Coordinates of C-alpha atoms and ligand atoms in Angstrom, one line a residue:
X868 CA 0.0 0.0 0.0
X869 CA 1.3 3.5 -0.8
X870 CA 0.0 5.7 1.9
X871 CA 1.5 7.9 4.5
X872 CA 0.4 7.7 8.1
X873 CA -1.6 10.9 8.0
X874 CA -3.2 11.1 4.6
X875 CA -5.6 8.5 3.5
X876 CA -5.4 7.9 -0.2
X877 CA -7.7 6.1 -2.6
X878 CA -5.8 2.8 -2.4
X879 CA -6.2 2.9 1.3
X880 CA -10.0 3.0 0.8
X881 CA -9.9 -0.6 -0.2
X882 CA -9.2 -2.0 3.3
X883 CA -11.2 -5.1 4.2
X884 CA -12.2 -5.0 7.9
X885 CA -14.0 -7.8 9.5
X886 CA -15.7 -7.6 12.9
X887 CA -16.7 -10.2 15.5
X888 CA -19.3 -8.2 17.4
X889 CA -19.1 -9.9 20.8
X890 CA -20.4 -8.8 24.2
X891 CA -24.0 -7.7 23.6
X892 CA -25.3 -10.1 26.3
X893 CA -22.7 -9.1 28.9
X894 CA -23.2 -5.4 28.2
X895 CA -27.0 -5.9 28.9
X896 CA -26.5 -8.2 32.0
X897 CA -24.1 -5.8 33.6
X898 CA -26.9 -3.2 33.5
X899 CA -29.7 -5.5 34.6
X900 CA -31.3 -5.6 31.1
X901 CA -32.4 -8.7 29.2
X902 CA -29.8 -9.9 26.6
X903 CA -32.0 -8.8 23.8
X904 CA -31.6 -5.2 24.9
X905 CA -27.8 -5.7 24.3
X906 CA -28.5 -6.9 20.7
X907 CA -30.7 -3.8 20.1
X908 CA -27.9 -1.6 21.3
X909 CA -25.6 -3.7 19.2
X910 CA -27.6 -2.7 16.2
X911 CA -27.0 1.0 17.0
X912 CA -23.3 0.2 17.1
X913 CA -23.6 -1.5 13.6
X914 CA -25.1 1.8 12.3
X915 CA -22.3 3.9 13.8
X916 CA -19.7 1.6 12.4
X917 CA -21.2 1.5 8.9
X918 CA -21.4 5.3 8.8
X919 CA -17.8 5.6 10.0
X920 CA -16.3 2.9 7.7
X921 CA -15.9 4.9 4.5
X922 CA -14.5 7.9 6.4
X923 CA -11.9 5.6 8.0
X924 CA -10.6 4.1 4.7
X925 CA -12.6 0.9 4.8
X926 CA -13.9 -0.3 1.5
X927 CA -15.3 -3.7 2.6
X928 CA -16.8 -4.3 6.0
X929 CA -17.8 -7.9 7.0
X930 CA -19.8 -8.2 10.3
X931 CA -20.5 -11.5 12.1
X932 CA -24.1 -11.1 13.1
X933 CA -25.2 -14.8 13.5
X934 CA -23.0 -17.9 13.4
X935 CA -24.3 -21.3 12.5
X936 CA -23.6 -22.3 16.2
X937 CA -25.9 -19.5 17.4
X938 CA -28.9 -21.7 16.6
X939 CA -28.1 -23.4 19.9
X940 CA -29.1 -20.3 21.8
X941 CA -32.6 -20.2 23.5
X942 CA -35.3 -20.0 20.9
X943 CA -36.5 -16.7 22.2
X944 CA -33.1 -15.1 21.7
X945 CA -32.8 -16.5 18.2
X946 CA -36.3 -15.3 17.3
X947 CA -35.4 -11.8 18.7
X948 CA -32.2 -11.7 16.7
X949 CA -34.0 -12.7 13.5
X950 CA -36.7 -10.0 14.1
X951 CA -33.9 -7.5 14.6
X952 CA -32.2 -8.5 11.3
X953 CA -35.5 -8.2 9.4
X954 CA -36.5 -4.9 10.9
X955 CA -33.1 -3.3 10.3
X956 CA -32.9 -4.6 6.7
X957 CA -36.1 -2.9 6.0
X958 CA -35.5 0.4 7.9
X959 CA -31.8 0.9 6.9
X960 CA -32.0 0.0 3.2
X961 CA -33.0 3.6 2.0
X962 CA -30.1 5.0 4.1
X963 CA -27.7 2.5 2.6
X964 CA -28.7 3.4 -0.9
X965 CA -28.4 7.1 -0.1
X966 CA -24.9 6.6 1.2
X967 CA -23.6 4.4 -1.6
X968 CA -23.4 1.2 0.5
X969 CA -23.8 -2.1 -1.1
X970 CA -25.2 -4.8 1.2
X971 CA -24.7 -8.5 0.7
X972 CA -25.4 -11.3 3.1
X973 CA -23.0 -14.2 3.4
X974 CA -23.9 -17.6 4.9
X975 CA -26.6 -20.2 4.5
X976 CA -30.0 -18.9 3.5
X977 CA -32.0 -22.0 3.4
X978 CA -32.6 -22.2 7.2
X979 CA -33.8 -18.6 7.5
X980 CA -37.5 -17.8 7.5
X981 CA -39.0 -17.1 4.0
X982 CA -39.8 -13.5 5.1
X983 CA -36.2 -12.9 6.1
X984 CA -34.9 -14.3 2.9
X985 CA -37.3 -12.0 1.0
X986 CA -36.0 -9.0 3.0
X987 CA -32.4 -10.0 2.3
X988 CA -33.1 -10.2 -1.5
X989 CA -34.9 -6.9 -1.5
X990 CA -32.1 -5.1 0.4
X991 CA -29.4 -6.7 -1.8
X992 CA -31.3 -5.7 -5.0
X993 CA -31.9 -2.1 -3.8
X994 CA -28.3 -1.5 -2.8
X995 CA -26.7 -3.3 -5.8
X996 CA -25.1 -0.1 -7.2
X997 CA -23.4 1.1 -4.0
X998 CA -19.8 1.9 -4.6
X999 CA -18.6 3.7 -1.4
X1000 CA -18.7 0.6 0.9
X1001 CA -19.4 -3.1 0.5
X1002 CA -21.1 -4.1 3.7
X1003 CA -21.2 -7.9 4.1
X1004 CA -23.3 -9.3 7.0
X1005 CA -22.7 -12.9 8.0
X1006 CA -25.9 -14.7 9.0
X1007 CA -26.0 -18.5 9.6
X1008 CA -22.3 -18.4 8.8
X1009 CA -19.7 -21.1 9.4
X1010 CA -16.3 -20.8 7.7
X1011 CA -15.7 -24.6 8.2
X1012 CA -19.0 -25.5 6.6
X1013 CA -18.3 -23.2 3.8
X1014 CA -14.8 -24.8 3.3
X1015 CA -16.3 -28.3 3.3
X1016 CA -19.0 -27.1 0.8
X1017 CA -16.4 -25.6 -1.5
X1018 CA -14.1 -28.6 -1.2
X1019 CA -17.0 -30.9 -2.2
X1020 CA -17.4 -28.9 -5.4
X1021 CA -13.8 -29.3 -6.5
X1022 CA -12.9 -31.5 -9.4
X1023 CA -10.9 -34.4 -7.8
X1024 CA -9.0 -34.8 -11.1
X1025 CA -7.8 -31.2 -11.1
X1026 CA -7.3 -29.6 -7.7
X1027 CA -7.9 -25.8 -7.9
X1028 CA -5.3 -23.1 -7.3
X1029 CA -6.0 -20.7 -4.5
X1030 CA -7.8 -18.2 -6.6
X1031 CA -10.1 -20.8 -8.1
X1032 CA -10.8 -22.2 -4.6
X1033 CA -11.5 -18.7 -3.3
X1034 CA -14.1 -18.3 -6.1
X1035 CA -15.7 -21.6 -5.1
X1036 CA -15.8 -20.3 -1.5
X1037 CA -17.4 -17.1 -2.6
X1038 CA -20.2 -18.7 -4.6
X1039 CA -20.9 -21.7 -2.3
X1040 CA -24.2 -20.3 -1.0
X1041 CA -25.0 -18.1 -4.0
X1042 CA -23.1 -15.2 -2.5
X1043 CA -21.8 -12.5 -4.9
X1044 CA -18.3 -13.9 -5.1
X1045 CA -15.1 -14.0 -3.2
X1046 CA -14.2 -11.0 -1.0
X1047 CA -10.6 -9.9 -0.9
X1048 CA -8.5 -11.1 2.0
X1049 CA -9.3 -9.5 5.3
X1050 CA -6.7 -6.9 6.3
X1051 CA -7.9 -6.3 9.8
X1052 CA -10.1 -8.4 12.1
X1053 CA -11.5 -6.7 15.1
X1054 CA -13.2 -8.7 18.0
X1055 CA -14.8 -6.9 20.8
X1056 CA -15.8 -8.4 24.2
X1057 CA -12.4 -9.4 25.4
X1058 CA -12.2 -12.9 24.0
X1059 CA -9.3 -13.9 21.7
X1060 CA -10.9 -16.4 19.3
X1061 CA -11.9 -16.6 15.6
X1062 CA -15.1 -18.6 16.3
X1063 CA -15.3 -20.1 12.8
X1064 CA -15.3 -16.7 11.1
X1065 CA -13.6 -16.1 7.7
X1066 CA -10.9 -18.7 8.3
X1067 CA -9.7 -18.7 4.7
X1068 CA -9.9 -14.9 4.2
X1069 CA -8.1 -14.2 7.5
X1070 CA -5.0 -16.1 6.6
X1071 CA -2.8 -12.9 6.8
X1072 CA -5.2 -10.6 8.7
X1073 CA -3.9 -8.5 11.6
X1074 CA -5.9 -9.4 14.7
X1075 CA -7.2 -6.7 17.0
X1076 CA -8.9 -7.8 20.2
X1077 CA -10.7 -5.1 22.2
X1078 CA -11.9 -5.2 25.8
X1079 CA -15.0 -3.0 25.1
X1080 CA -18.4 -4.7 24.6
X1081 CA -19.9 -4.4 21.1
X1082 CA -22.7 -1.9 22.1
X1083 CA -19.9 0.5 23.2
X1084 CA -18.1 0.3 19.9
X1085 CA -18.1 3.4 17.6
X1086 CA -16.1 5.6 15.2
X1087 CA -13.2 6.2 17.7
X1088 CA -12.6 2.5 18.2
X1089 CA -12.7 1.8 14.4
X1090 CA -10.4 4.7 13.7
X1091 CA -7.9 3.6 16.4
X1092 CA -7.9 0.0 15.1
X1093 CA -7.3 1.1 11.5
X1094 CA -4.4 3.4 12.7
X1095 CA -3.0 0.5 14.7
X1096 CA -3.3 -1.6 11.5
X1097 CA -1.3 0.9 9.5
X1098 CA 1.5 0.7 12.1
X1099 CA 1.9 -3.0 11.7
X1100 CA 4.5 -4.5 9.3
X1101 CA 2.9 -7.2 7.1
X1102 CA 5.5 -9.7 5.8
X1103 CA 3.3 -12.5 4.4
X1104 CA 5.9 -15.0 5.4
X1105 CA 8.7 -13.0 3.7
X1106 CA 10.9 -10.2 4.9
X1107 CA 9.8 -6.7 5.8
X1108 CA 7.4 -4.6 3.7
X1109 CA 5.6 -2.0 5.7
X1110 CA 1.8 -1.9 5.7
X1111 CA 2.1 1.9 6.0
X1112 CA 4.7 3.9 4.2
Ligands
FPP1790 C1 -22.6 -11.5 20.2 O1 -22.8 -11.1 21.5 C2 -23.5 -10.9 19.3 C3 -24.4 -11.6 18.5 C4 -24.5 -13.1 18.5 C5 -25.4 -10.9 17.7 C6 -24.9 -9.8 16.8 C7 -26.1 -9.0 16.5 C8 -26.2 -7.7 16.5 C9 -25.0 -6.7 16.8 C10 -27.5 -7.1 16.3 C11 -27.9 -6.4 15.0 C12 -27.1 -6.8 13.8 C13 -27.5 -6.3 12.6 C14 -26.7 -6.7 11.4 C15 -28.7 -5.4 12.4 P1 -23.2 -12.1 22.6 O2 -24.7 -12.2 22.6 O3 -22.5 -13.4 22.3 O4 -22.6 -11.5 23.9 P2 -22.0 -12.2 25.2 O5 -20.7 -12.9 24.8 O6 -21.8 -11.1 26.1 O7 -23.1 -13.2 25.7

């Protein structure tokens, strides 16, 4: 990348930042609220982060909203999360269009309610032309399941190269195609795990673990994490080439 520390250039705008939005439940419990209140406040943090992303040099933002393992949560919490996704898809879509944000959902769709699938398609269609930010929201997502799915579609006679395999990964569930590698992965909530998120795409990601709970996250946290990223040296297994000039 050809950027100085202080001036964000066009090439910098292509950063792919992925976020594991953890800590909604603990944020709510610490205040004596039900867990669902934490998810609602988490949705407000999603809005702040999406608004801040293009200003911070982020071109692709992938958010982990619901993992395939999250189906194991109590039915009431799952239902509340699904309601929240549907509600926000409907209410935020006009704002996304206005702000040049393209929204796509990654993950399995076949286990989602028909009404949610319809809201997803409508939001994806409406935002199709967004160029300022590609917002990818992972719902019913498991990187391992996706890897198995893509592997099962490989030709056993001719194993694919990395690029071809990435394309298989990107299209396994009818998604729009492979995303570029993740540059920076942020996880809030104090845990230091990947939790089956973007295992292939994070091969060379810088990992940033924050103590704050997701509902507390905002523009300042994103900006600080991106600045920290630019201070890292990325070597990709070789010798020194600086991420920032
Ligand atoms: C993890 O916190 C968070 C989730 C499983 C849900 C993420 C959902 C949102 C932020 C809501 C809205 C999203 C969109 C895209 C509108 P946790 O419940 O595991 O927290 P805990 O570790 O404190 O229990």
